[in-house]
Amino acid sequence: MSTQNSSFAGFKVQSIEKTSTRNSGLDALRACITLLVVFHHCAITYGAIGGWYYHEIPPDKSFTSVVLVLFCSVNQAFFMGLFFLLAGHYTARSIDKKGSTRFLADRLLRLGAPLLVYGLLLGPITIALAATRAGQPFFGTLIYLWRKGTFENGPMWFAQALLLFSAATVAGRWILSGYNGSPRLQNLRNLVPSNSMLCIAALLTGAAALALRSVWPVGVNVWGLQLGYFASYIVLYAAGYGTARARWIEHLPERQVRLWWRIALIALPVLPIVYFAGKPFPALRGFPLAVVYAFWEPLVAWGIILILLDGFQRHFHRLDGLWSSLSRRAYTIYIIHPPVLVGVALMWKNIPASPFLKFAVTGSVACFVCYLIAGLLLWVPAFRKVL
């Protein structure tokens, strides 16, 4: 990992404290990935593998199910990791601007409050909605869940994890330098990763993921967190934080982006090939497939993340109209989408249609409804301060 203080890829590196304008490309990307989260959960509704509240069509060996499983597998490789990368990037800037104490207070408000609301209200509501498919009464189920003291973090596990990461970041700063900063800490935030470092990071991430999944297999939750996926989340969050001062993700070298995009394209078919080869060659199933999956994820993720970061920032120099409002509503959409998505799917559960059509229509309608509801919520001053 190299250090660069004066210039990078032809751009003068500015200190975080002097950079306050929003990056339109990153804001647009974050909004689009939020909508992708909605479609990811919609794919699970109609045949993909994954944890979700409502499964209208169970996974099987059909073409539709296989395509949706592949769609979710690729998403899982990069989209939440991209959120953590951006979170790490903005965490460094936020702490520099606000200081550790105010930063943590802000995180508790913007992450902790929505987590509590979702866990105590929206999560149980979503569970009760999904239970109506089996003939269970909505209000009866909801009251039962509340009496039981159910806390359902759902997709707000991301907020829960970010709270832990934020606390760990502040603690790490304090351990390294106290509250006033030091040259050593400044250097840790001027990092610019070379291709060699990205390769090493991918290999170490794969090895760490394999080790974590030997203890907590995919699908196993610990305090509402799937720790088997956290190797890449930690690495990408740390990368976002460590490169924030150099603004690496804002000025990506074109050759680096192209290289890792090619690597992602080469790696992409490897997992499905090994999976389907497991039918004639059973020895490829089990641990060999787990090894391939663990190392496949970062090799695919690095390339997709870099090409998206580069492409969105090249295209979006400012956000107007729909893009501006979508960016502003993205966090709210992320929070409220589970009950909306389940509700939309349930509305036409008895209408026969192809899974692909249901996936496209339900996902699109859910995104539109979430967009409208988010706009209404943001009209309320109390919600606007948090969301």
mmCIF file of C-alpha atoms in Angstrom:
data_model
loop_
_atom_site.group_PDB
_atom_site.id
_atom_site.type_symbol
_atom_site.label_atom_id
_atom_site.label_comp_id
_atom_site.label_asym_id
_atom_site.label_seq_id
_atom_site.Cartn_x
_atom_site.Cartn_y
_atom_site.Cartn_z
ATOM 1 C CA MET A 1 0.000 0.000 0.000
ATOM 2 C CA SER A 2 1.664 3.202 -1.150
ATOM 3 C CA THR A 3 1.388 6.658 0.363
ATOM 4 C CA GLN A 4 0.905 9.802 -1.667
ATOM 5 C CA ASN A 5 0.552 13.259 -0.169
ATOM 6 C CA SER A 6 0.785 15.730 -3.020
ATOM 7 C CA SER A 7 -0.840 14.326 -6.151
ATOM 8 C CA PHE A 8 -2.620 11.279 -7.400
ATOM 9 C CA ALA A 9 -3.513 10.353 -10.974
ATOM 10 C CA GLY A 10 -3.150 13.981 -12.027
ATOM 11 C CA PHE A 11 -5.347 15.340 -9.242
ATOM 12 C CA LYS A 12 -4.169 17.431 -6.359
ATOM 13 C CA VAL A 13 -5.029 15.707 -3.093
ATOM 14 C CA GLN A 14 -7.001 17.999 -0.804
ATOM 15 C CA SER A 15 -7.505 17.573 2.896
ATOM 16 C CA ILE A 16 -10.845 16.208 3.970
ATOM 17 C CA GLU A 17 -11.521 19.209 6.153
ATOM 18 C CA LYS A 18 -11.427 21.515 3.106
ATOM 19 C CA THR A 19 -13.737 19.350 1.001
ATOM 20 C CA SER A 20 -17.392 19.793 1.892
ATOM 21 C CA THR A 21 -19.243 19.485 -1.425
ATOM 22 C CA ARG A 22 -21.234 16.343 -2.127
ATOM 23 C CA ASN A 23 -19.991 13.909 -4.735
ATOM 24 C CA SER A 24 -22.927 13.548 -7.130
ATOM 25 C CA GLY A 25 -21.605 10.343 -8.655
ATOM 26 C CA LEU A 26 -21.303 8.604 -5.300
ATOM 27 C CA ASP A 27 -24.746 9.831 -4.244
ATOM 28 C CA ALA A 28 -26.316 8.526 -7.462
ATOM 29 C CA LEU A 29 -24.515 5.208 -7.079
ATOM 30 C CA ARG A 30 -25.700 4.803 -3.502
ATOM 31 C CA ALA A 31 -29.285 5.483 -4.607
ATOM 32 C CA CYS A 32 -29.091 2.898 -7.395
ATOM 33 C CA ILE A 33 -27.588 0.258 -5.113
ATOM 34 C CA THR A 34 -30.450 0.902 -2.686
ATOM 35 C CA LEU A 35 -32.932 0.066 -5.437
ATOM 36 C CA LEU A 36 -30.837 -3.000 -6.252
ATOM 37 C CA VAL A 37 -31.324 -4.136 -2.641
ATOM 38 C CA VAL A 38 -35.088 -4.005 -3.219
ATOM 39 C CA PHE A 39 -34.795 -6.119 -6.386
ATOM 40 C CA HIS A 40 -32.403 -8.499 -4.616
ATOM 41 C CA HIS A 41 -35.036 -9.270 -1.997
ATOM 42 C CA CYS A 42 -37.674 -9.415 -4.729
ATOM 43 C CA ALA A 43 -35.611 -12.105 -6.480
ATOM 44 C CA ILE A 44 -35.608 -14.166 -3.274
ATOM 45 C CA THR A 45 -39.391 -13.795 -3.167
ATOM 46 C CA TYR A 46 -39.697 -15.447 -6.580
ATOM 47 C CA GLY A 47 -37.179 -18.260 -6.545
ATOM 48 C CA ALA A 48 -33.702 -17.239 -5.461
ATOM 49 C CA ILE A 49 -31.925 -18.616 -2.402
ATOM 50 C CA GLY A 50 -31.632 -16.352 0.627
ATOM 51 C CA GLY A 51 -33.125 -15.193 3.871
ATOM 52 C CA TRP A 52 -36.285 -13.150 3.397
ATOM 53 C CA TYR A 53 -39.709 -12.776 4.958
ATOM 54 C CA TYR A 54 -41.828 -14.040 2.101
ATOM 55 C CA HIS A 55 -41.065 -16.828 -0.400
ATOM 56 C CA GLU A 56 -43.853 -17.045 -2.950
ATOM 57 C CA ILE A 57 -41.877 -19.409 -5.197
ATOM 58 C CA PRO A 58 -39.327 -21.692 -3.501
ATOM 59 C CA PRO A 59 -35.903 -22.225 -5.118
ATOM 60 C CA ASP A 60 -35.695 -25.155 -7.514
ATOM 61 C CA LYS A 61 -33.705 -26.306 -10.546
ATOM 62 C CA SER A 62 -35.784 -24.320 -13.060
ATOM 63 C CA PHE A 63 -34.153 -21.844 -15.433
ATOM 64 C CA THR A 64 -35.902 -18.930 -13.696
ATOM 65 C CA SER A 65 -34.673 -19.952 -10.271
ATOM 66 C CA VAL A 66 -31.120 -20.503 -11.500
ATOM 67 C CA VAL A 67 -30.993 -17.049 -13.116
ATOM 68 C CA LEU A 68 -32.362 -15.367 -9.993
ATOM 69 C CA VAL A 69 -29.913 -17.275 -7.793
ATOM 70 C CA LEU A 70 -27.027 -16.105 -9.991
ATOM 71 C CA PHE A 71 -28.383 -12.554 -9.872
ATOM 72 C CA CYS A 72 -28.427 -12.642 -6.063
ATOM 73 C CA SER A 73 -25.002 -14.313 -5.853
ATOM 74 C CA VAL A 74 -23.387 -11.537 -7.889
ATOM 75 C CA ASN A 75 -25.236 -8.883 -5.875
ATOM 76 C CA GLN A 76 -24.136 -10.451 -2.604
ATOM 77 C CA ALA A 77 -20.528 -10.382 -3.747
ATOM 78 C CA PHE A 78 -20.377 -6.614 -4.036
ATOM 79 C CA PHE A 79 -23.408 -4.493 -3.148
ATOM 80 C CA MET A 80 -23.286 -4.439 0.650
ATOM 81 C CA GLY A 81 -19.502 -4.291 0.519
ATOM 82 C CA LEU A 82 -19.834 -1.187 -1.643
ATOM 83 C CA PHE A 83 -22.053 0.370 1.019
ATOM 84 C CA PHE A 84 -19.359 -0.339 3.627
ATOM 85 C CA LEU A 85 -16.648 1.129 1.391
ATOM 86 C CA LEU A 86 -18.630 4.358 1.031
ATOM 87 C CA ALA A 87 -19.403 4.353 4.759
ATOM 88 C CA GLY A 88 -15.719 4.109 5.599
ATOM 89 C CA HIS A 89 -14.919 6.896 3.143
ATOM 90 C CA TYR A 90 -17.470 9.272 4.653
ATOM 91 C CA THR A 91 -16.665 8.214 8.224
ATOM 92 C CA ALA A 92 -13.163 9.638 7.946
ATOM 93 C CA ARG A 93 -14.476 12.918 6.606
ATOM 94 C CA SER A 94 -17.250 13.095 9.197
ATOM 95 C CA ILE A 95 -14.950 12.504 12.170
ATOM 96 C CA ASP A 96 -12.518 15.135 10.881
ATOM 97 C CA LYS A 97 -15.349 17.624 10.561
ATOM 98 C CA LYS A 98 -17.337 16.876 13.719
ATOM 99 C CA GLY A 99 -14.885 15.305 16.129
ATOM 100 C CA SER A 100 -15.268 11.877 17.705
ATOM 101 C CA THR A 101 -17.925 12.718 20.293
ATOM 102 C CA ARG A 102 -20.273 14.544 17.946
ATOM 103 C CA PHE A 103 -19.691 11.904 15.266
ATOM 104 C CA LEU A 104 -20.780 9.094 17.598
ATOM 105 C CA ALA A 105 -23.810 11.074 18.732
ATOM 106 C CA ASP A 106 -24.787 11.615 15.120
ATOM 107 C CA ARG A 107 -24.341 7.896 14.338
ATOM 108 C CA LEU A 108 -26.498 6.922 17.299
ATOM 109 C CA LEU A 109 -29.253 9.188 16.031
ATOM 110 C CA ARG A 110 -29.100 8.389 12.306
ATOM 111 C CA LEU A 111 -28.384 4.666 12.680
ATOM 112 C CA GLY A 112 -29.611 3.748 16.154
ATOM 113 C CA ALA A 113 -33.029 5.406 15.998
ATOM 114 C CA PRO A 114 -34.039 3.822 12.634
ATOM 115 C CA LEU A 115 -32.687 0.476 13.863
ATOM 116 C CA LEU A 116 -34.954 0.636 16.911
ATOM 117 C CA VAL A 117 -37.979 1.716 14.872
ATOM 118 C CA TYR A 118 -37.431 -1.078 12.394
ATOM 119 C CA GLY A 119 -36.678 -3.703 15.025
ATOM 120 C CA LEU A 120 -39.726 -2.912 17.155
ATOM 121 C CA LEU A 121 -42.243 -1.762 14.528
ATOM 122 C CA LEU A 122 -41.461 -2.347 10.846
ATOM 123 C CA GLY A 123 -39.817 -5.733 11.346
ATOM 124 C CA PRO A 124 -42.758 -7.263 13.243
ATOM 125 C CA ILE A 125 -45.173 -5.677 10.771
ATOM 126 C CA THR A 126 -43.312 -7.341 7.895
ATOM 127 C CA ILE A 127 -43.340 -10.724 9.642
ATOM 128 C CA ALA A 128 -47.068 -10.398 10.324
ATOM 129 C CA LEU A 129 -47.737 -9.441 6.702
ATOM 130 C CA ALA A 130 -45.836 -12.465 5.411
ATOM 131 C CA ALA A 131 -47.709 -14.741 7.848
ATOM 132 C CA THR A 132 -51.019 -13.861 6.218
ATOM 133 C CA ARG A 133 -49.984 -16.027 3.255
ATOM 134 C CA ALA A 134 -50.342 -19.048 5.560
ATOM 135 C CA GLY A 135 -53.734 -17.857 6.796
ATOM 136 C CA GLN A 136 -52.489 -16.248 10.013
ATOM 137 C CA PRO A 137 -54.321 -13.060 11.107
ATOM 138 C CA PHE A 138 -52.196 -9.946 10.641
ATOM 139 C CA PHE A 139 -53.123 -8.144 13.865
ATOM 140 C CA GLY A 140 -53.134 -11.315 15.921
ATOM 141 C CA THR A 141 -49.631 -12.189 14.741
ATOM 142 C CA LEU A 142 -48.409 -8.636 15.268
ATOM 143 C CA ILE A 143 -49.727 -8.481 18.854
ATOM 144 C CA TYR A 144 -48.199 -11.889 19.555
ATOM 145 C CA LEU A 145 -44.798 -10.682 18.297
ATOM 146 C CA TRP A 146 -44.965 -7.537 20.416
ATOM 147 C CA ARG A 147 -45.976 -9.447 23.524
ATOM 148 C CA LYS A 148 -43.126 -11.855 22.876
ATOM 149 C CA GLY A 149 -40.705 -8.910 22.719
ATOM 150 C CA THR A 150 -39.592 -9.678 19.167
ATOM 151 C CA PHE A 151 -36.819 -7.461 17.845
ATOM 152 C CA GLU A 152 -36.330 -7.995 14.118
ATOM 153 C CA ASN A 153 -33.387 -6.107 12.635
ATOM 154 C CA GLY A 154 -33.943 -7.347 9.055
ATOM 155 C CA PRO A 155 -31.921 -5.315 6.522
ATOM 156 C CA MET A 156 -31.148 -2.845 9.291
ATOM 157 C CA TRP A 157 -28.387 -5.227 10.308
ATOM 158 C CA PHE A 158 -26.369 -2.844 8.159
ATOM 159 C CA ALA A 159 -27.063 0.033 10.576
ATOM 160 C CA GLN A 160 -26.271 -2.272 13.492
ATOM 161 C CA ALA A 161 -22.936 -3.231 11.934
ATOM 162 C CA LEU A 162 -22.096 0.398 11.108
ATOM 163 C CA LEU A 163 -22.685 1.384 14.719
ATOM 164 C CA LEU A 164 -20.152 -1.256 15.772
ATOM 165 C CA PHE A 165 -17.704 -0.189 13.053
ATOM 166 C CA SER A 166 -18.087 3.479 14.024
ATOM 167 C CA ALA A 167 -17.389 2.758 17.685
ATOM 168 C CA ALA A 168 -14.386 0.624 16.726
ATOM 169 C CA THR A 169 -13.061 3.397 14.474
ATOM 170 C CA VAL A 170 -13.252 6.014 17.216
ATOM 171 C CA ALA A 171 -11.666 3.616 19.707
ATOM 172 C CA GLY A 172 -8.884 2.875 17.230
ATOM 173 C CA ARG A 173 -8.188 6.572 16.706
ATOM 174 C CA TRP A 174 -8.048 7.085 20.451
ATOM 175 C CA ILE A 175 -5.661 4.165 20.954
ATOM 176 C CA LEU A 176 -3.364 5.303 18.139
ATOM 177 C CA SER A 177 -3.211 8.993 18.845
ATOM 178 C CA GLY A 178 -5.590 10.245 21.511
ATOM 179 C CA TYR A 179 -8.079 12.845 20.414
ATOM 180 C CA ASN A 180 -5.752 15.313 18.706
ATOM 181 C CA GLY A 181 -4.414 13.264 15.813
ATOM 182 C CA SER A 182 -0.828 12.477 14.905
ATOM 183 C CA PRO A 183 1.370 12.196 11.790
ATOM 184 C CA ARG A 184 1.169 8.420 12.058
ATOM 185 C CA LEU A 185 -2.634 8.496 11.975
ATOM 186 C CA GLN A 186 -2.607 11.012 9.130
ATOM 187 C CA ASN A 187 -0.494 8.631 7.062
ATOM 188 C CA LEU A 188 -3.006 5.851 7.690
ATOM 189 C CA ARG A 189 -5.592 7.993 5.946
ATOM 190 C CA ASN A 190 -3.428 8.856 2.921
ATOM 191 C CA LEU A 191 -3.248 5.341 1.554
ATOM 192 C CA VAL A 192 -3.573 4.637 -2.153
ATOM 193 C CA PRO A 193 -3.747 0.914 -2.935
ATOM 194 C CA SER A 194 -1.695 -0.493 -5.766
ATOM 195 C CA ASN A 195 -2.871 -3.413 -7.875
ATOM 196 C CA SER A 196 -0.611 -5.698 -5.875
ATOM 197 C CA MET A 197 -2.236 -4.577 -2.640
ATOM 198 C CA LEU A 198 -5.702 -5.069 -4.096
ATOM 199 C CA CYS A 199 -4.708 -8.593 -5.132
ATOM 200 C CA ILE A 200 -3.322 -9.394 -1.688
ATOM 201 C CA ALA A 201 -6.449 -7.915 -0.087
ATOM 202 C CA ALA A 202 -8.660 -10.125 -2.285
ATOM 203 C CA LEU A 203 -6.730 -13.267 -1.371
ATOM 204 C CA LEU A 204 -6.706 -12.438 2.347
ATOM 205 C CA THR A 205 -10.409 -11.594 2.220
ATOM 206 C CA GLY A 206 -11.154 -14.945 0.602
ATOM 207 C CA ALA A 207 -9.096 -16.800 3.199
ATOM 208 C CA ALA A 208 -10.754 -14.883 6.045
ATOM 209 C CA ALA A 209 -14.225 -15.549 4.617
ATOM 210 C CA LEU A 210 -13.457 -19.258 4.397
ATOM 211 C CA ALA A 211 -12.276 -19.276 8.014
ATOM 212 C CA LEU A 212 -15.310 -17.351 9.258
ATOM 213 C CA ARG A 213 -17.697 -19.644 7.393
ATOM 214 C CA SER A 214 -16.101 -22.690 8.955
ATOM 215 C CA VAL A 215 -17.421 -21.350 12.266
ATOM 216 C CA TRP A 216 -20.504 -19.434 11.083
ATOM 217 C CA PRO A 217 -21.721 -20.908 7.780
ATOM 218 C CA VAL A 218 -23.626 -18.755 5.304
ATOM 219 C CA GLY A 219 -27.161 -18.316 6.617
ATOM 220 C CA VAL A 220 -26.199 -18.479 10.298
ATOM 221 C CA ASN A 221 -26.961 -15.274 12.234
ATOM 222 C CA VAL A 222 -25.142 -14.057 15.331
ATOM 223 C CA TRP A 223 -27.025 -11.179 16.985
ATOM 224 C CA GLY A 224 -28.759 -10.635 13.665
ATOM 225 C CA LEU A 225 -25.471 -10.511 11.716
ATOM 226 C CA GLN A 226 -24.267 -13.038 9.148
ATOM 227 C CA LEU A 227 -20.630 -13.058 10.213
ATOM 228 C CA GLY A 228 -19.699 -15.338 7.330
ATOM 229 C CA TYR A 229 -19.849 -12.321 5.010
ATOM 230 C CA PHE A 230 -18.016 -9.884 7.240
ATOM 231 C CA ALA A 231 -14.490 -10.456 5.919
ATOM 232 C CA SER A 232 -15.163 -8.316 2.828
ATOM 233 C CA TYR A 233 -17.257 -5.822 4.802
ATOM 234 C CA ILE A 234 -14.415 -5.132 7.231
ATOM 235 C CA VAL A 235 -11.796 -4.946 4.483
ATOM 236 C CA LEU A 236 -13.859 -2.569 2.339
ATOM 237 C CA TYR A 237 -14.854 -0.344 5.249
ATOM 238 C CA ALA A 238 -11.188 -0.111 6.270
ATOM 239 C CA ALA A 239 -10.227 0.622 2.649
ATOM 240 C CA GLY A 240 -12.778 3.425 2.458
ATOM 241 C CA TYR A 241 -11.510 4.926 5.690
ATOM 242 C CA GLY A 242 -7.828 4.419 4.917
ATOM 243 C CA THR A 243 -7.989 6.034 1.473
ATOM 244 C CA ALA A 244 -10.350 8.885 2.380
ATOM 245 C CA ARG A 245 -7.765 11.652 2.649
ATOM 246 C CA ALA A 246 -6.188 10.684 -0.658
ATOM 247 C CA ARG A 247 -9.730 10.526 -2.103
ATOM 248 C CA TRP A 248 -8.786 7.378 -3.965
ATOM 249 C CA ILE A 249 -12.332 6.284 -4.781
ATOM 250 C CA GLU A 250 -13.055 9.738 -6.203
ATOM 251 C CA HIS A 251 -10.058 9.707 -8.559
ATOM 252 C CA LEU A 252 -9.577 6.096 -9.578
ATOM 253 C CA PRO A 253 -6.785 5.424 -12.092
ATOM 254 C CA GLU A 254 -8.332 4.340 -15.382
ATOM 255 C CA ARG A 255 -5.857 1.502 -15.917
ATOM 256 C CA GLN A 256 -6.580 0.115 -12.440
ATOM 257 C CA VAL A 257 -10.330 0.174 -13.095
ATOM 258 C CA ARG A 258 -9.954 -1.590 -16.456
ATOM 259 C CA LEU A 259 -7.654 -4.268 -15.009
ATOM 260 C CA TRP A 260 -9.959 -5.207 -12.152
ATOM 261 C CA TRP A 261 -13.020 -5.105 -14.380
ATOM 262 C CA ARG A 262 -11.341 -7.659 -16.650
ATOM 263 C CA ILE A 263 -10.483 -9.798 -13.619
ATOM 264 C CA ALA A 264 -14.121 -9.657 -12.502
ATOM 265 C CA LEU A 265 -15.360 -10.695 -15.954
ATOM 266 C CA ILE A 266 -12.920 -13.623 -16.031
ATOM 267 C CA ALA A 267 -13.836 -14.725 -12.493
ATOM 268 C CA LEU A 268 -17.581 -14.276 -12.893
ATOM 269 C CA PRO A 269 -18.382 -17.571 -14.692
ATOM 270 C CA VAL A 270 -16.093 -19.651 -12.483
ATOM 271 C CA LEU A 271 -18.577 -20.140 -9.632
ATOM 272 C CA PRO A 272 -21.534 -21.282 -11.782
ATOM 273 C CA ILE A 273 -19.219 -23.561 -13.783
ATOM 274 C CA VAL A 274 -17.935 -25.256 -10.640
ATOM 275 C CA TYR A 275 -21.450 -25.453 -9.212
ATOM 276 C CA PHE A 276 -22.956 -27.137 -12.272
ATOM 277 C CA ALA A 277 -19.903 -29.358 -12.684
ATOM 278 C CA GLY A 278 -20.731 -30.701 -9.241
ATOM 279 C CA LYS A 279 -23.540 -32.798 -10.723
ATOM 280 C CA PRO A 280 -21.306 -35.059 -12.854
ATOM 281 C CA PHE A 281 -18.387 -34.585 -10.467
ATOM 282 C CA PRO A 282 -19.740 -34.736 -6.881
ATOM 283 C CA ALA A 283 -16.246 -34.242 -5.471
ATOM 284 C CA LEU A 284 -16.533 -30.560 -6.415
ATOM 285 C CA ARG A 285 -19.415 -30.050 -3.988
ATOM 286 C CA GLY A 286 -18.974 -29.292 -0.303
ATOM 287 C CA PHE A 287 -15.617 -27.861 0.760
ATOM 288 C CA PRO A 288 -14.175 -27.350 -2.782
ATOM 289 C CA LEU A 289 -17.225 -25.287 -3.756
ATOM 290 C CA ALA A 290 -16.952 -23.306 -0.501
ATOM 291 C CA VAL A 291 -13.312 -22.499 -1.306
ATOM 292 C CA VAL A 292 -14.189 -21.328 -4.811
ATOM 293 C CA TYR A 293 -17.055 -19.207 -3.465
ATOM 294 C CA ALA A 294 -14.901 -17.555 -0.796
ATOM 295 C CA PHE A 295 -12.210 -16.429 -3.260
ATOM 296 C CA TRP A 296 -14.642 -15.768 -6.116
ATOM 297 C CA GLU A 297 -16.471 -13.090 -4.142
ATOM 298 C CA PRO A 298 -13.647 -10.516 -3.699
ATOM 299 C CA LEU A 299 -12.271 -11.081 -7.208
ATOM 300 C CA VAL A 300 -15.697 -10.287 -8.646
ATOM 301 C CA ALA A 301 -16.454 -7.571 -6.099
ATOM 302 C CA TRP A 302 -13.304 -5.494 -6.593
ATOM 303 C CA GLY A 303 -13.909 -5.173 -10.337
ATOM 304 C CA ILE A 304 -17.631 -4.418 -10.129
ATOM 305 C CA ILE A 305 -17.129 -1.884 -7.344
ATOM 306 C CA LEU A 306 -14.356 -0.048 -9.179
ATOM 307 C CA ILE A 307 -16.216 0.069 -12.514
ATOM 308 C CA LEU A 308 -19.355 1.382 -10.803
ATOM 309 C CA LEU A 309 -17.470 4.015 -8.803
ATOM 310 C CA ASP A 310 -15.665 5.189 -11.917
ATOM 311 C CA GLY A 311 -18.675 5.080 -14.238
ATOM 312 C CA PHE A 312 -21.100 6.904 -11.959
ATOM 313 C CA GLN A 313 -18.628 9.662 -11.145
ATOM 314 C CA ARG A 314 -17.841 10.182 -14.813
ATOM 315 C CA HIS A 315 -21.519 10.404 -15.697
ATOM 316 C CA PHE A 316 -22.965 12.374 -12.780
ATOM 317 C CA HIS A 317 -21.413 15.791 -12.269
ATOM 318 C CA ARG A 318 -24.561 17.096 -10.635
ATOM 319 C CA LEU A 319 -27.915 15.685 -9.560
ATOM 320 C CA ASP A 320 -31.117 17.282 -10.825
ATOM 321 C CA GLY A 321 -34.793 16.435 -10.704
ATOM 322 C CA LEU A 322 -35.559 12.789 -10.055
ATOM 323 C CA TRP A 323 -31.944 11.885 -9.337
ATOM 324 C CA SER A 324 -31.681 14.556 -6.650
ATOM 325 C CA SER A 325 -34.847 13.452 -4.874
ATOM 326 C CA LEU A 326 -33.983 9.748 -5.253
ATOM 327 C CA SER A 327 -30.589 10.348 -3.689
ATOM 328 C CA ARG A 328 -32.177 12.216 -0.787
ATOM 329 C CA ARG A 329 -34.729 9.443 -0.224
ATOM 330 C CA ALA A 330 -32.379 6.470 -0.628
ATOM 331 C CA TYR A 331 -31.759 5.827 3.077
ATOM 332 C CA THR A 332 -35.476 6.021 3.868
ATOM 333 C CA ILE A 333 -36.261 3.660 0.982
ATOM 334 C CA TYR A 334 -33.752 1.182 2.360
ATOM 335 C CA ILE A 335 -35.409 1.288 5.790
ATOM 336 C CA ILE A 336 -39.036 0.953 4.714
ATOM 337 C CA HIS A 337 -38.759 -1.384 1.721
ATOM 338 C CA PRO A 338 -39.381 -4.781 3.449
ATOM 339 C CA PRO A 339 -43.063 -4.280 4.423
ATOM 340 C CA VAL A 340 -43.733 -2.483 1.138
ATOM 341 C CA LEU A 341 -42.155 -5.243 -0.967
ATOM 342 C CA VAL A 342 -43.947 -8.015 0.916
ATOM 343 C CA GLY A 343 -47.232 -6.115 0.727
ATOM 344 C CA VAL A 344 -46.956 -5.559 -3.036
ATOM 345 C CA ALA A 345 -46.092 -9.227 -3.636
ATOM 346 C CA LEU A 346 -49.042 -10.382 -1.542
ATOM 347 C CA MET A 347 -51.479 -8.165 -3.457
ATOM 348 C CA TRP A 348 -51.222 -10.346 -6.560
ATOM 349 C CA LYS A 349 -49.994 -13.628 -5.145
ATOM 350 C CA ASN A 350 -52.942 -15.544 -6.627
ATOM 351 C CA ILE A 351 -52.592 -14.111 -10.133
ATOM 352 C CA PRO A 352 -50.748 -16.598 -12.371
ATOM 353 C CA ALA A 353 -47.739 -15.086 -14.099
ATOM 354 C CA SER A 354 -44.164 -16.032 -14.864
ATOM 355 C CA PRO A 355 -41.664 -15.535 -12.012
ATOM 356 C CA PHE A 356 -39.625 -13.165 -14.193
ATOM 357 C CA LEU A 357 -42.671 -10.972 -14.801
ATOM 358 C CA LYS A 358 -43.600 -10.975 -11.129
ATOM 359 C CA PHE A 359 -40.000 -10.150 -10.220
ATOM 360 C CA ALA A 360 -39.924 -7.178 -12.603
ATOM 361 C CA VAL A 361 -43.382 -5.821 -11.740
ATOM 362 C CA THR A 362 -43.250 -6.337 -7.970
ATOM 363 C CA GLY A 363 -39.751 -4.897 -7.718
ATOM 364 C CA SER A 364 -40.611 -1.849 -9.824
ATOM 365 C CA VAL A 365 -43.877 -1.118 -8.019
ATOM 366 C CA ALA A 366 -42.227 -1.570 -4.613
ATOM 367 C CA CYS A 367 -39.471 0.895 -5.546
ATOM 368 C CA PHE A 368 -42.053 3.436 -6.749
ATOM 369 C CA VAL A 369 -44.215 3.090 -3.637
ATOM 370 C CA CYS A 370 -41.158 3.343 -1.368
ATOM 371 C CA TYR A 371 -40.097 6.481 -3.236
ATOM 372 C CA LEU A 372 -43.492 8.085 -2.620
ATOM 373 C CA ILE A 373 -43.652 7.073 1.055
ATOM 374 C CA ALA A 374 -40.082 8.267 1.634
ATOM 375 C CA GLY A 375 -41.015 11.656 0.196
ATOM 376 C CA LEU A 376 -43.966 11.940 2.563
ATOM 377 C CA LEU A 377 -41.870 10.949 5.577
ATOM 378 C CA LEU A 378 -39.203 13.507 4.738
ATOM 379 C CA TRP A 379 -41.815 16.247 4.857
ATOM 380 C CA VAL A 380 -41.952 15.690 8.636
ATOM 381 C CA PRO A 381 -39.221 17.797 10.300
ATOM 382 C CA ALA A 382 -38.517 15.225 13.021
ATOM 383 C CA PHE A 383 -37.988 12.471 10.453
ATOM 384 C CA ARG A 384 -35.990 14.751 8.181
ATOM 385 C CA LYS A 385 -33.421 15.348 10.938
ATOM 386 C CA VAL A 386 -32.806 11.628 11.278
ATOM 387 C CA LEU A 387 -33.266 10.381 7.734
#
